[in-house]
Tab-separated table of C-alpha atoms and ligand atoms in Angstrom:
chain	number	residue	atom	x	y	z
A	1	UNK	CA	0.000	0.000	0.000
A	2	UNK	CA	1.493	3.206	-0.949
A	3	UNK	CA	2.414	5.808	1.993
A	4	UNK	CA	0.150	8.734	3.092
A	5	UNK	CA	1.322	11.865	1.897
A	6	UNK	CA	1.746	14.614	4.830
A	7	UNK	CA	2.528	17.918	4.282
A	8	UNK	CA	5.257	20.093	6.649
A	9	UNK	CA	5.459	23.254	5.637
A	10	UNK	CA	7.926	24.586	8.252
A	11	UNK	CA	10.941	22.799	9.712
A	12	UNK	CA	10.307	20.869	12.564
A	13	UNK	CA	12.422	18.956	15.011
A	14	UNK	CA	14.170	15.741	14.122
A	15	UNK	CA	12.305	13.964	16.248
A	16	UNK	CA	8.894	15.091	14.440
A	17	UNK	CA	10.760	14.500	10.919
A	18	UNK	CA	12.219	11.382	11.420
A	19	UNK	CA	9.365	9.743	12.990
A	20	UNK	CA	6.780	10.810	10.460
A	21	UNK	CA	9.604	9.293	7.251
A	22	UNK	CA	9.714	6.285	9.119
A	23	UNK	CA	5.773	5.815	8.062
A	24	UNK	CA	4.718	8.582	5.642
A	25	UNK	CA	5.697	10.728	2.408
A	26	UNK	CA	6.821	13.626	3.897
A	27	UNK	CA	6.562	16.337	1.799
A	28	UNK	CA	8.577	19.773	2.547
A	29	UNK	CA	8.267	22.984	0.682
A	30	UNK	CA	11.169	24.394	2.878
A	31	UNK	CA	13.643	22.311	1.314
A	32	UNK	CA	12.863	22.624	-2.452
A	33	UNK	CA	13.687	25.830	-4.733
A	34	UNK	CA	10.001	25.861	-5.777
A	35	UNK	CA	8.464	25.453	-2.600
A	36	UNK	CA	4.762	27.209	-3.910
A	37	UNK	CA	5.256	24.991	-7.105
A	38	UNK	CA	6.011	21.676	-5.102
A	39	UNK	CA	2.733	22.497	-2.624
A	40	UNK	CA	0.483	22.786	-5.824
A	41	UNK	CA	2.183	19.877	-7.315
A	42	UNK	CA	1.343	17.648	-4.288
A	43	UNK	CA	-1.419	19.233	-3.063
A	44	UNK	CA	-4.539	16.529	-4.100
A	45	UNK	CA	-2.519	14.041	-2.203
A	46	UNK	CA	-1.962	15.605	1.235
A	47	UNK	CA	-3.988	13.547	3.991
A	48	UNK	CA	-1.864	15.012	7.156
A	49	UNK	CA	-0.034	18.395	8.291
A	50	UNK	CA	2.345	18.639	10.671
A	51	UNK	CA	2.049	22.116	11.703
A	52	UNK	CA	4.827	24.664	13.034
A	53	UNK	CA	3.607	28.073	13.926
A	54	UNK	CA	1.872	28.083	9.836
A	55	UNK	CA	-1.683	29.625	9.829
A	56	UNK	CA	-4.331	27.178	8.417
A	57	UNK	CA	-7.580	28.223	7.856
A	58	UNK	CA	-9.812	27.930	5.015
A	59	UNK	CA	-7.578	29.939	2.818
A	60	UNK	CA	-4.844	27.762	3.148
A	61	UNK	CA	-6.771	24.684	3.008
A	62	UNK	CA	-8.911	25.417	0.064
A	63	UNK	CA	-5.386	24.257	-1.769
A	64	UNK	CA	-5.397	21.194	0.208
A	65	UNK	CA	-9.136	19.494	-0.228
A	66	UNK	CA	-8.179	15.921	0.859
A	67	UNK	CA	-6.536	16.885	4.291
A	68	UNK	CA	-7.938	14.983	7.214
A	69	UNK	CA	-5.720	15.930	10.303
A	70	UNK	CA	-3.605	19.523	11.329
A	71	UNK	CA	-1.276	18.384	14.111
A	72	UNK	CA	-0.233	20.868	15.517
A	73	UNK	CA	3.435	21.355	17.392
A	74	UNK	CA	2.537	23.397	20.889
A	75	UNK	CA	-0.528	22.875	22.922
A	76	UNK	CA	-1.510	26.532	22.065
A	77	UNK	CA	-3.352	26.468	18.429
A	78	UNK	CA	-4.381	29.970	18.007
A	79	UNK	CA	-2.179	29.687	14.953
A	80	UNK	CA	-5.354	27.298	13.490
A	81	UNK	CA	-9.147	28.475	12.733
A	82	UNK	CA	-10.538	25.301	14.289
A	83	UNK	CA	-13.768	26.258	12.643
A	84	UNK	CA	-12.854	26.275	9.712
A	85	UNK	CA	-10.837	22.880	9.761
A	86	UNK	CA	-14.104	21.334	11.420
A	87	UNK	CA	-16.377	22.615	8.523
A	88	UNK	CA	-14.166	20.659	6.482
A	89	UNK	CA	-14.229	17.652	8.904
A	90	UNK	CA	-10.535	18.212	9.616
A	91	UNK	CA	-9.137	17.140	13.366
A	92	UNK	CA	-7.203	19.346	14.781
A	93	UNK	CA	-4.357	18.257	17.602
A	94	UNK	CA	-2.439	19.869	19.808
A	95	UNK	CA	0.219	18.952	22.874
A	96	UNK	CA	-0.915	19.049	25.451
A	97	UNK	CA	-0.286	17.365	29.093
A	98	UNK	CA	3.618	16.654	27.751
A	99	UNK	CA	4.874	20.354	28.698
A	100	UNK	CA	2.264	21.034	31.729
A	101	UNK	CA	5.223	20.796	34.741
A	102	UNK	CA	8.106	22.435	32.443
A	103	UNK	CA	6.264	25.165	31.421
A	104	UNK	CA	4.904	25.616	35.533
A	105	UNK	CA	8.096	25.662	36.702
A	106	UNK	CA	9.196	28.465	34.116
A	107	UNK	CA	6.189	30.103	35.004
A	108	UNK	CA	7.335	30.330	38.441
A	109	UNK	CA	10.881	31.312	37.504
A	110	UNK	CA	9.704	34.209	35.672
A	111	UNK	CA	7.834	35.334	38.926
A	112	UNK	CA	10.821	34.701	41.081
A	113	UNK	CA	13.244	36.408	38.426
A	114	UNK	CA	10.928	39.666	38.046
A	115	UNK	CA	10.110	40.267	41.988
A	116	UNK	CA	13.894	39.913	42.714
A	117	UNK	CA	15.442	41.328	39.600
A	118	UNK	CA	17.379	38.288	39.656
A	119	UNK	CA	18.498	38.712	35.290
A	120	UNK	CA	19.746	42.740	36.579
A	121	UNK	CA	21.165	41.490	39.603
A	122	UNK	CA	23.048	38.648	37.592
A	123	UNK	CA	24.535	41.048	35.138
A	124	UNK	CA	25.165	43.566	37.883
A	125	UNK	CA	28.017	40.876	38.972
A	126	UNK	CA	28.737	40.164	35.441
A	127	UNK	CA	29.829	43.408	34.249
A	128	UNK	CA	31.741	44.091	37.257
A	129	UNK	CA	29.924	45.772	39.627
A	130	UNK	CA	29.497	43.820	42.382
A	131	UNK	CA	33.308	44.418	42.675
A	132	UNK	CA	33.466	48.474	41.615
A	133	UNK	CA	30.353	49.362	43.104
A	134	UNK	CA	29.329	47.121	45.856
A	135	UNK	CA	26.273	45.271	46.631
A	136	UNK	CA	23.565	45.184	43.846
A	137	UNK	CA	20.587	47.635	45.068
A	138	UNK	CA	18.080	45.717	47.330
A	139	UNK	CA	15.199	45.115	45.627
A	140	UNK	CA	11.547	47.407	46.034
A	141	UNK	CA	9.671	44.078	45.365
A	142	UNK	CA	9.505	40.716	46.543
A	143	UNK	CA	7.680	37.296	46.115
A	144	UNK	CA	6.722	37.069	50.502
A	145	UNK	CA	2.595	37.589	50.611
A	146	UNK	CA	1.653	38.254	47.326
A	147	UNK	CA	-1.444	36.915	46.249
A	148	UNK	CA	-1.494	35.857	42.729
A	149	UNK	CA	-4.193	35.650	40.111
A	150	UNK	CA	-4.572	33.408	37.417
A	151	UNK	CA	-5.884	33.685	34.312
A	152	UNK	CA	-6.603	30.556	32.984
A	153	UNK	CA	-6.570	27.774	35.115
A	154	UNK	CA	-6.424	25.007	32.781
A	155	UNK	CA	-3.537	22.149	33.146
A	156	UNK	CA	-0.721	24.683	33.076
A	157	UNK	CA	-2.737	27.334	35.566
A	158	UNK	CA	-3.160	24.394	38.140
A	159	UNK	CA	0.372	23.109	37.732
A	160	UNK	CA	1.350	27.038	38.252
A	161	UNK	CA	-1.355	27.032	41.541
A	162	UNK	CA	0.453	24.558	42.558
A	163	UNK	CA	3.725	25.780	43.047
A	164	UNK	CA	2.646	29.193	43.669
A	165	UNK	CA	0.939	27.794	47.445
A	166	UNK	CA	4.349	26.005	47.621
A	167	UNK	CA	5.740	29.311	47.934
A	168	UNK	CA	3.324	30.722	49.871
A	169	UNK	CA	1.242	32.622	47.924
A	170	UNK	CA	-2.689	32.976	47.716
A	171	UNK	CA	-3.900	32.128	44.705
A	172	UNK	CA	-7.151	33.075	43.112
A	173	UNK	CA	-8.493	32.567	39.211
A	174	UNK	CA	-10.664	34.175	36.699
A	175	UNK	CA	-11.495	31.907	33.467
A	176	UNK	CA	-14.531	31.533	31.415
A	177	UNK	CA	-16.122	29.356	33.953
A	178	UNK	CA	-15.933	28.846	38.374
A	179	UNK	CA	-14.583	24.849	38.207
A	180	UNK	CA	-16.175	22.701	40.774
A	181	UNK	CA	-13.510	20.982	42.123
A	182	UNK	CA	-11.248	24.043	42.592
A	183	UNK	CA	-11.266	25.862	46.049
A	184	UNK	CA	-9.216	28.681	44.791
A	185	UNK	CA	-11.374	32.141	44.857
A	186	UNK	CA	-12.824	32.471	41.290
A	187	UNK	CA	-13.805	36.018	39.966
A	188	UNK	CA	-16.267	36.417	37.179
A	189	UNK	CA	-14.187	39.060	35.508
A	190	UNK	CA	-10.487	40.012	34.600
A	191	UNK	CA	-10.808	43.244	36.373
A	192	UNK	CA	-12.348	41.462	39.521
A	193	UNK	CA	-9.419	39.244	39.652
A	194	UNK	CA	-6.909	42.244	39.088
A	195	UNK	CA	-8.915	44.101	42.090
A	196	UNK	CA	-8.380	41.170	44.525
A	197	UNK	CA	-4.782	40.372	43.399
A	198	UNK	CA	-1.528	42.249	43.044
A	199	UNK	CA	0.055	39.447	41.053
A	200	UNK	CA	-0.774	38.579	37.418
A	201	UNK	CA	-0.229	35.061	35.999
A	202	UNK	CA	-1.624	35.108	32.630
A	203	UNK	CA	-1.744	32.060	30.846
A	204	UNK	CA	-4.836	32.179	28.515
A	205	UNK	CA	-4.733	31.119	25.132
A	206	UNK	CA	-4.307	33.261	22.238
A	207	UNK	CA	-7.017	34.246	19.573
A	208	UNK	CA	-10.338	36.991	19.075
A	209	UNK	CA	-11.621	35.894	22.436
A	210	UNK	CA	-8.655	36.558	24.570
A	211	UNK	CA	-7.517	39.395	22.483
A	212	UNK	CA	-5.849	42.565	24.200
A	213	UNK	CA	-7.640	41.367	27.614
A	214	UNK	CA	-4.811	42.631	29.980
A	215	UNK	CA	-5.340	46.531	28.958
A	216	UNK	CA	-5.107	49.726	31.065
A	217	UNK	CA	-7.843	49.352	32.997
A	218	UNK	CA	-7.080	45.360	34.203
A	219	UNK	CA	-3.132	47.196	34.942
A	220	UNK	CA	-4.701	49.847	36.922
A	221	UNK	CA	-6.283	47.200	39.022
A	222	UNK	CA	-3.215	45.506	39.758
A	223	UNK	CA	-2.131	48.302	41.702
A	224	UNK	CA	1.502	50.224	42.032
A	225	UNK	CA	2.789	47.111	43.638
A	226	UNK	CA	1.475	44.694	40.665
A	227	UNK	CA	3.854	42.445	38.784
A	228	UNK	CA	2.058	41.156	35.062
A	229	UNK	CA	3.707	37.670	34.601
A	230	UNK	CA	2.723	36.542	30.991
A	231	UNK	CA	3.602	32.746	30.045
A	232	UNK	CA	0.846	32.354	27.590
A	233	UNK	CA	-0.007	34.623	24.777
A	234	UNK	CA	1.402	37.961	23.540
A	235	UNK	CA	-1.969	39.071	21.999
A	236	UNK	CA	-3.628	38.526	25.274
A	237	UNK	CA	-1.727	41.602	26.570
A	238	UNK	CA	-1.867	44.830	25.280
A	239	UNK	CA	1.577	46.069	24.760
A	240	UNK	CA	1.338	49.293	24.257
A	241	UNK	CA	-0.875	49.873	27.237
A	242	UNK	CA	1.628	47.727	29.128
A	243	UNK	CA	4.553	49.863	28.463
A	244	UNK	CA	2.645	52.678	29.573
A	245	UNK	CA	1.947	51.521	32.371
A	246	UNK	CA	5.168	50.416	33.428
A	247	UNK	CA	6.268	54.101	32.637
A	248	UNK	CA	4.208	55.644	34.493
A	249	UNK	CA	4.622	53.693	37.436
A	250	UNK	CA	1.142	52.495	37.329
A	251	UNK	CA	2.185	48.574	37.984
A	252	UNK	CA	5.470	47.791	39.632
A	253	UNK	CA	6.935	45.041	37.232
A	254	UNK	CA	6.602	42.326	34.339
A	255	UNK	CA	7.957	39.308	33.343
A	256	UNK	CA	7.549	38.007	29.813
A	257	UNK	CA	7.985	35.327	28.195
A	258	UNK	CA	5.638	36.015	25.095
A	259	UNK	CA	5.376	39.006	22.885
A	260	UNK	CA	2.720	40.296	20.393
A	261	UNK	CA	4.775	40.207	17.173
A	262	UNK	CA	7.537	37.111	17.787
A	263	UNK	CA	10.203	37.796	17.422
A	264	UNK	CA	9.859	41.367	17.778
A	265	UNK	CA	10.157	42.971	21.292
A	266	UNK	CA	9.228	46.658	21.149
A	267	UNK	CA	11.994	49.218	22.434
A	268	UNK	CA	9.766	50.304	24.618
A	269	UNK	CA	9.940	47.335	26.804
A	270	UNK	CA	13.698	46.513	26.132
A	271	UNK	CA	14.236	50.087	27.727
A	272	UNK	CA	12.681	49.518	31.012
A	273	UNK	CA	14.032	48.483	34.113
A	274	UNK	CA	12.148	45.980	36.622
A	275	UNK	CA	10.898	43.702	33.553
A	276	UNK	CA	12.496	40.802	32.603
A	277	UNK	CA	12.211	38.959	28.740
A	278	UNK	CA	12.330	35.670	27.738
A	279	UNK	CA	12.298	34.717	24.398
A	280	UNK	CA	9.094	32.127	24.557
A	281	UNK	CA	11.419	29.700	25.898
A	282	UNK	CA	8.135	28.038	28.261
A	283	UNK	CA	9.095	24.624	27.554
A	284	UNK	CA	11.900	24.618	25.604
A	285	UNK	CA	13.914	22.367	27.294
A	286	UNK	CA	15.303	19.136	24.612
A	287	UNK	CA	13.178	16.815	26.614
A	288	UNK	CA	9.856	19.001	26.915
A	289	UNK	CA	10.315	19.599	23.122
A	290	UNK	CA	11.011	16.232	21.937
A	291	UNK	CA	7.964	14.425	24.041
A	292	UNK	CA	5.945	17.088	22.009
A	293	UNK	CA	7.346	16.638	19.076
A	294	UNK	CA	6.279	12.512	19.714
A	295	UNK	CA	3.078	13.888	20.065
A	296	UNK	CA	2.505	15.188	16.788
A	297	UNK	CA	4.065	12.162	15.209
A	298	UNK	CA	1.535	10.550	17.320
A	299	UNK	CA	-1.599	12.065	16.519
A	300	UNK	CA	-0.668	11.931	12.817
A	301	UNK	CA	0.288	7.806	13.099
A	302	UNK	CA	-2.938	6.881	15.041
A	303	UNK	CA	-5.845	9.105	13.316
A	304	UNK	CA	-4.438	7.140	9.962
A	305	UNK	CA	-3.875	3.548	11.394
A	306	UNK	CA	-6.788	3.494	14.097
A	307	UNK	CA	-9.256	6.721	13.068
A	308	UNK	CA	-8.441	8.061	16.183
A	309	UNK	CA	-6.452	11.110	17.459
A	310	UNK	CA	-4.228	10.747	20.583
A	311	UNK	CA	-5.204	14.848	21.739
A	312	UNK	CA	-7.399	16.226	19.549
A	313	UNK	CA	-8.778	19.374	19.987
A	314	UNK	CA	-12.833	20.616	21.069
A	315	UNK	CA	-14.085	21.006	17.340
B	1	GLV	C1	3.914	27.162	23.241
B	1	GLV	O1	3.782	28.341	23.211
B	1	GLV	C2	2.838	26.226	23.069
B	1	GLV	O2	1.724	26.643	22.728
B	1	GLV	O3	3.075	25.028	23.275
């Protein structure tokens, strides 16, 4: 029986690549000089996608009309209209579960590293200082009886919960619906959850829904001592509004380890003291990243030897 063709139209770990040639024809635009001619040349065939950050909606896959299955690298998908893949009876997956504690324990570290300035107070002894100048300044914030406030208390949020009581910390949520079996405080709004809290843990998913949520008003709420951790989405935060109110004084800190426009981190943010930037490095750890990278093989094996996803997505 001849292979099913799959279609990868960005680079994606070895793990993902080997493990789908083992089984499939693997077709990849980013390695031929013609990469729009190769797509259209193949394009009837393609049954599977192994998606990398490419958006696919029903633009894209009006050139692909026999695709059953979009698994997707990252257990955010805001990169997929999953409406418009389930009009055309396309699964979507994600990967999920595989990254829950790594991405937790960044979450955490991003906290820890903004409250104590712990990236400023590394380069402090870096470049010298600690010698020329003397201590590194004490800092005006700290983790010790915060309460932080989750948005989003999926698997990642609880895993985060989780450590955050570890350290101490009260810990209430705000997400599109109060979950039974959680005793945390739950707040029926954003701003509610701002009011009550003077930590921000943001780790909503992307898309129109989420959209710009974390603006002025949300900041204002934090308070002067508020610290906006965001291990989720860039679009869920206003930027702009952000920086302004980090100017201004209005919040005391942020961490970040995801920005609206990837790769692209706005001056305005690079310039300011008391935030600290990660470049979306959540779980990118070689172990977190390969297990997800099984995923997708996974999802992509099973739907076409069983009819069944491992992790598919709500449709
Ligand atoms: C990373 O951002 C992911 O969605 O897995």
């Amino acid at each position: 029986m001849s292979k099913v063709d799959i279609l990868m139209p960005r680079a994606m770990l070895p793990v993902v690549m080997r493990g789908l040639e083992e089984k499939f024809t693997v077709h990849k635009p980013f390695e031929a000089a013609d990469p729009d001619g190769l797509m259209a040349e193949v394009a009837d065939r393609i049954r599977g996608i192994a998606v990398l950050g490419t958006r696919i909606d029903a633009e894209f896959l009006v050139k692909f009309p026999n695709v059953e299955i979009a698994s997707n690298f990252g257990v955010g998908y805001d990169n997929i209209n999953v409406a418009d893949c389930s009009a055309k009876n396309i699964v979507v997956t994600n990967t999920p579960d595989v990254l829950t504690e790594e991405v937790a324990d960044t979450a955490l570290g991003l906290l820890i590293m903004t409250a104590r300035e712990l990236s400023a107070a590394e380069k402090w002894l870096r470049d010298g200082k600690w010698e020329s100048k003397g201590p590194y300044p004490l800092t005006g914030a700290t983790l010790v009886g915060r309460t932080l406030g989750i948005f989003g208390l999926g698997r990642i949020g609880k895993a985060i919960a989780k450590r955050a009581e570890a350290f101490g910390l009260k810990v209430h949520y705000y997400g599109r619906t109060r979950q039974a079996d959680v005793a945390y405080p739950y707040h029926d709004s954003l701003l509610g959850l701002a009011d009550a809290c003077d930590t921000l843990m943001v780790v909503a998913p992307g898309g129109p829904e989420t959209h710009h949520a974390v603006n002025s008003e949300v900041l204002a709420a934090l308070g002067s001592n508020g610290i906006l951790i965001n291990i989720g989405r860039g679009t869920v935060v206003d930027e702009a509004a952000l920086i302004e109110a980090l100017e201004k004084r209005v919040i005391y800190g942020a961490g970040l380890d995801v920005f609206e426009d990837e790769p692209h981190v706005p001056a305005g943010l690079m310039a300011l003291d008391r935030v600290t930037l990660l470049p979306h490095v959540g779980s990118a750890s070689v172990q977190t990243r390969d297990a997800m990278g099984q995923l997708v093989v996974d999802n992509l094996t099973s739907w076409f030897e069983t009819g069944k996803a491992v992790t598919p997505v709500p449709g």
